[in-house]
Short mmCIF file of C-alpha atoms and ligand atoms in Angstrom, two decimals:
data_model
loop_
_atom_site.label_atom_id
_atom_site.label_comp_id
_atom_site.label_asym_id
_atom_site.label_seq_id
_atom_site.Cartn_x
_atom_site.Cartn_y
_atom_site.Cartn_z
CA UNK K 1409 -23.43 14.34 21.56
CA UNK K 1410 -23.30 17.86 19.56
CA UNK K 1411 -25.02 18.66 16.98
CA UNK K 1412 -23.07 18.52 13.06
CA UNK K 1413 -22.59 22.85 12.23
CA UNK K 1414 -22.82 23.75 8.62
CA UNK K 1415 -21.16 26.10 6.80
CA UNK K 1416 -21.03 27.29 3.01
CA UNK K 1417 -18.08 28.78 1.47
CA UNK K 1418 -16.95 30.34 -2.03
CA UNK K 1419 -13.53 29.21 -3.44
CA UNK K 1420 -13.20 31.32 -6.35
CA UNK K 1421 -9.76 30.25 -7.21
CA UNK K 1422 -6.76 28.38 -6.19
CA UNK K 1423 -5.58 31.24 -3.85
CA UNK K 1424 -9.19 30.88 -2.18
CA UNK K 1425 -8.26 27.48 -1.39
CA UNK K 1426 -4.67 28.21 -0.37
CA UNK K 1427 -6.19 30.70 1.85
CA UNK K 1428 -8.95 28.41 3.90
CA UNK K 1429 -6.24 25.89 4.09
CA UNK K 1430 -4.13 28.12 6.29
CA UNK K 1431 -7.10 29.16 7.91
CA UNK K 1432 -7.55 25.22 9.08
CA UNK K 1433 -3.65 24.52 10.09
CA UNK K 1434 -4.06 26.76 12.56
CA UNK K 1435 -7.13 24.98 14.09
CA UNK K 1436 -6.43 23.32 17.15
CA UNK K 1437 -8.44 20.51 16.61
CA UNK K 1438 -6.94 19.30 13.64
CA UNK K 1439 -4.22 17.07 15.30
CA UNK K 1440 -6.39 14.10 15.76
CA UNK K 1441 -8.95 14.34 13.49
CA UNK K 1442 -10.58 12.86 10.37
CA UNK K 1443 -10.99 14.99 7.34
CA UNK K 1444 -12.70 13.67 4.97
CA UNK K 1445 -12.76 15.25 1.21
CA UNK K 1446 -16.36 15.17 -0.95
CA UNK K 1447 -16.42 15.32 -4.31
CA UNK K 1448 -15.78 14.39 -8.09
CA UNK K 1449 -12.59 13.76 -9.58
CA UNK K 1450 -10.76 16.53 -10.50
CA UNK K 1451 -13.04 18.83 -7.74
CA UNK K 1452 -10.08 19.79 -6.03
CA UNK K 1453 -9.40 17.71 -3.04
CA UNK K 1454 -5.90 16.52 -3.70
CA UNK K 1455 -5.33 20.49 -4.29
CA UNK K 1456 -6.24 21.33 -0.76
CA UNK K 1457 -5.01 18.66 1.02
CA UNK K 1458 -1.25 19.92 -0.70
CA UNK K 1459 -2.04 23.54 0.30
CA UNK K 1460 -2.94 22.28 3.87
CA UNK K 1461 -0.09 19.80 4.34
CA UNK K 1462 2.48 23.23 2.74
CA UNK K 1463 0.47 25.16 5.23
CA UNK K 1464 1.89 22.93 8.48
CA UNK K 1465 5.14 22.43 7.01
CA UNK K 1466 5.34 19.75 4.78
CA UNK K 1467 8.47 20.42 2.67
CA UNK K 1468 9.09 17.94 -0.74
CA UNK K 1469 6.99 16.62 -2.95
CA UNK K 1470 3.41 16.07 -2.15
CA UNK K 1471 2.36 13.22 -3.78
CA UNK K 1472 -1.53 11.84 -4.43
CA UNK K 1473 -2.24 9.07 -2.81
CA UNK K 1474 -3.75 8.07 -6.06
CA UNK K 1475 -1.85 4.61 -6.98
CA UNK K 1476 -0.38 4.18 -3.21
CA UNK K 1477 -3.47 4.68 -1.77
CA UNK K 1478 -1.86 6.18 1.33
CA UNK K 1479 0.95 8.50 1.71
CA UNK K 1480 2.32 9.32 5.28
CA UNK K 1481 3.91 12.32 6.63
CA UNK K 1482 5.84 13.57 10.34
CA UNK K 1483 5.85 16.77 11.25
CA UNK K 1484 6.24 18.00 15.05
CA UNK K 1485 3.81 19.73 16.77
CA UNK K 1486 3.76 21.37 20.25
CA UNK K 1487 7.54 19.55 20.54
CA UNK K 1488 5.84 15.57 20.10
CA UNK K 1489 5.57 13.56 16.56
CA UNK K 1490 3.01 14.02 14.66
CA UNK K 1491 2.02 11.76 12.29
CA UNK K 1492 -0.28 12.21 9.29
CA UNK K 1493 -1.95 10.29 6.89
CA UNK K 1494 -3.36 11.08 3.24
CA UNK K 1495 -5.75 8.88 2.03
CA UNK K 1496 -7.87 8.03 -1.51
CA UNK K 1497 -10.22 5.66 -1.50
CA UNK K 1498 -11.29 5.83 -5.04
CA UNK K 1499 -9.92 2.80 -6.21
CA UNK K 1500 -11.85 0.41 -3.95
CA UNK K 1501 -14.53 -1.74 -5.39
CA UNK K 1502 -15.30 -3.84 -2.20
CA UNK K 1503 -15.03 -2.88 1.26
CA UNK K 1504 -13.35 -5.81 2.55
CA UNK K 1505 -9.81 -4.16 0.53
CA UNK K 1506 -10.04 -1.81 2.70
CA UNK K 1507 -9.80 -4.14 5.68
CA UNK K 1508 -7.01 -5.99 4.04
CA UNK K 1509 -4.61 -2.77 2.98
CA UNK K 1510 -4.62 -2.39 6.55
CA UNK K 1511 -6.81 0.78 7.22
CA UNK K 1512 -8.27 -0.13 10.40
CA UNK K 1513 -4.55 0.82 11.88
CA UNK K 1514 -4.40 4.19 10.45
CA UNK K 1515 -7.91 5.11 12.02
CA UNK K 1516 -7.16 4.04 15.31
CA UNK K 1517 -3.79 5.46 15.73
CA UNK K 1518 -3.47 8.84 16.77
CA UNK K 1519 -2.66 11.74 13.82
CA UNK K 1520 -4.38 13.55 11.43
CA UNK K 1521 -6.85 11.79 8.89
CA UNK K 1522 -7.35 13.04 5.52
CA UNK K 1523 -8.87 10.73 2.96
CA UNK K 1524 -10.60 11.64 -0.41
CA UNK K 1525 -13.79 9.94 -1.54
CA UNK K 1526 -15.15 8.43 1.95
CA UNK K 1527 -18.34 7.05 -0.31
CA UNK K 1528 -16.46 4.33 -1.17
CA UNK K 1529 -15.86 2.68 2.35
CA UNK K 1530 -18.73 4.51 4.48
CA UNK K 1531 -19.37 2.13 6.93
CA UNK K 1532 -16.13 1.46 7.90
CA UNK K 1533 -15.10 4.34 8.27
CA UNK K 1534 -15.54 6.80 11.51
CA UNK K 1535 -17.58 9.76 11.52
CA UNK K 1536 -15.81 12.67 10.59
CA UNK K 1537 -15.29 15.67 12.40
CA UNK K 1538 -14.89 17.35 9.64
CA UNK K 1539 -16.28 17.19 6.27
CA UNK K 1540 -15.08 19.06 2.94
CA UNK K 1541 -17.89 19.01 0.12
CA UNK K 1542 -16.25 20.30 -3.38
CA UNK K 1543 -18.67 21.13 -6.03
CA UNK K 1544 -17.47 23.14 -9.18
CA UNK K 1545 -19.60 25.67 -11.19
CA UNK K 1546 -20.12 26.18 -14.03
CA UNK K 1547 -17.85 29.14 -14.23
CA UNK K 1548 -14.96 27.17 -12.29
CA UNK K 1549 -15.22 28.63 -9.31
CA UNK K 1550 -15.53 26.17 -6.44
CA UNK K 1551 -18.79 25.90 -3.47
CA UNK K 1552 -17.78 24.57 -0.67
CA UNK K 1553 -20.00 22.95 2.66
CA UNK K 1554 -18.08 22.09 5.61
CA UNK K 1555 -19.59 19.66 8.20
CA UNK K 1556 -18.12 19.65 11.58
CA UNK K 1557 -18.37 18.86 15.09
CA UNK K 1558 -18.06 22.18 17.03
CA UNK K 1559 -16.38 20.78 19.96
CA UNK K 1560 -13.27 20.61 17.14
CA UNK K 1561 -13.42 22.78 15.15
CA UNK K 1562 -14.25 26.38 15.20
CA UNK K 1563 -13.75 28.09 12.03
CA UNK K 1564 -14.46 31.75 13.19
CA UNK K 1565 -15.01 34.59 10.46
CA UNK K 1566 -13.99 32.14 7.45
CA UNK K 1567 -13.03 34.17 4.42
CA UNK K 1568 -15.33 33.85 1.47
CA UNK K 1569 -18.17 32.66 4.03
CA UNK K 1570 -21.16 32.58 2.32
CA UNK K 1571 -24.22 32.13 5.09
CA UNK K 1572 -23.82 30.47 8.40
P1 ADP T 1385 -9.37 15.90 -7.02
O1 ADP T 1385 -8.33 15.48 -6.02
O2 ADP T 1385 -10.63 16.40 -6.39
O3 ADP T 1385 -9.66 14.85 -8.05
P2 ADP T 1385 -7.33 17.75 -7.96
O4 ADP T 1385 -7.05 18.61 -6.79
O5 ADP T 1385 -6.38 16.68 -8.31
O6 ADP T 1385 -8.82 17.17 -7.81
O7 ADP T 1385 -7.49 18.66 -9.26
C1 ADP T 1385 -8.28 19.81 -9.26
C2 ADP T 1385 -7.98 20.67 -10.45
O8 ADP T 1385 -8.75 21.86 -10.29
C3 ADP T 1385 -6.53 21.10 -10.54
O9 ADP T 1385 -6.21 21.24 -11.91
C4 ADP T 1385 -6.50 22.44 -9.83
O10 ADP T 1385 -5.53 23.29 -10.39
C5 ADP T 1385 -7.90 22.97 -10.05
N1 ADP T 1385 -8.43 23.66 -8.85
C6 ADP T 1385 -8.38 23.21 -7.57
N2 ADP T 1385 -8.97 24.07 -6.71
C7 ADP T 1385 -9.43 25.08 -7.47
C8 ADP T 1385 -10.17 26.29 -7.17
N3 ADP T 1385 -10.52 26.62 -5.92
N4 ADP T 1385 -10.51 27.09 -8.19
C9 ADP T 1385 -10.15 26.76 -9.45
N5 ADP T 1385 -9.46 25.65 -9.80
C10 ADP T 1385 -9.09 24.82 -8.83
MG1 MG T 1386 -7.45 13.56 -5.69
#
C-alpha cells in the first residue's frame, strides 16, 4: 500500500481554478477514480467540478447536484463509454439514505467519482484517491491541499504550487 502525497496549492481566482482543472483532465488516472471535494458551502467545489467536467468535454448545462443529489454524464474516452458521476452529499442527515438512494451502485461501477462533502457519509464511502481541500481567505483567494495516491495520480509541476 503507498503512502497518501500532499500537496498545497494557491487558487487566486476563478482562472486559477479553470487552470488546475485542465491540468487534472489530462491525468491518466482520473478515469476510474474517486474525487472527493472538501470544504464549506460556497468554497468552490461545484465551481471546479464544472471547469473539470468543460475541461473533458462536457457540453450543456452543468447542473449541481444540489437537489438531485447526483447528476450523470457520458463522454468517450480512448474510443469506450465513459461514464461519470457528480455527487453532493450535503443533504444527508443519516447514513442509511445513502444506502437507500442507491449509492453503493455508483461506487462500484466503473467511471469517474466526484462527490462534494464526503463528511457526511465517511464510512461508507471508499478511500479516495484523490482529495480536494477548499479553504477561502480572507482576501478571497482560495488554498488548496490535494491528497492522493501516487500510483494515480501524478500532478507534475502544478501551477500555483505552493511547497511539496
Ligand atoms: P461550493 O460548491 O463549494 O458550495 P460553489 O462552487 O457553488 O461552491 O460557489 C463558489 C463561489 O465562489 C462562486 O460564486 C464562485 O464564483 C466563487 N469561486 C469559486 N472558485 C473561486 C476562486 N478560485 N477564486 C475566487 N472565487 C471563486
Ligand atoms: Mg456545491
Amino acid at each position: 500500500m503507498s503512502e497518501v502525497h500532499e500537496l498545497k496549492l494557491l487558487w487566486p481566482n476563478e482562472d486559477a481554478t479553470l487552470d488546475f482543472a485542465q491540468k487534472l483532465a489530462l491525468e491518466p488516472g482520473l478515469s476510474n477514480a474517486c474525487v472527493a471535494l472538501v470544504g464549506d458551502l460556497g468554497a468552490g467545489k461545484t465551481t471546479f467540478v464544472r471547469a473539470l467536467l468543460r475541461a473533458l468535454g462536457v457540453s450543456g448545462t452543468i447542473k449541481s447536484p444540489t437537489y438531485a443529489l447526483l447528476e450523470s454524464y457520458q463522454l468517450e474516452r480512448l474510443g469506450q463509454k465513459w461514464e461519470i458521476s457528480h455527487m453532493d452529499f450535503y443533504r444527508f442527515t443519516d447514513p442509511s439514505q445513502w444506502e437507500e438512494s442507491g449509492f453503493r451502485d455508483v461506487f462500484v461501477s466503473a467511471g469517474l467519482k466526484l462527490y462534494e462533502w464526503p463528511e457526511k457519509v465517511a464510512s461508507l464511502l471508499p478511500k479516495a484517491d484523490l482529495e480536494i481541500m477548499i479553504q477561502v481567505s480572507a482576501d478571497g483567494s482560495r488554498e488548496v491541499t490535494l491528497r492522493y495516491n501516487p500510483l494515480t495520480f501524478l500532478f507534475d509541476k502544478c501551477a500555483g504550487q505552493v511547497t511539496k
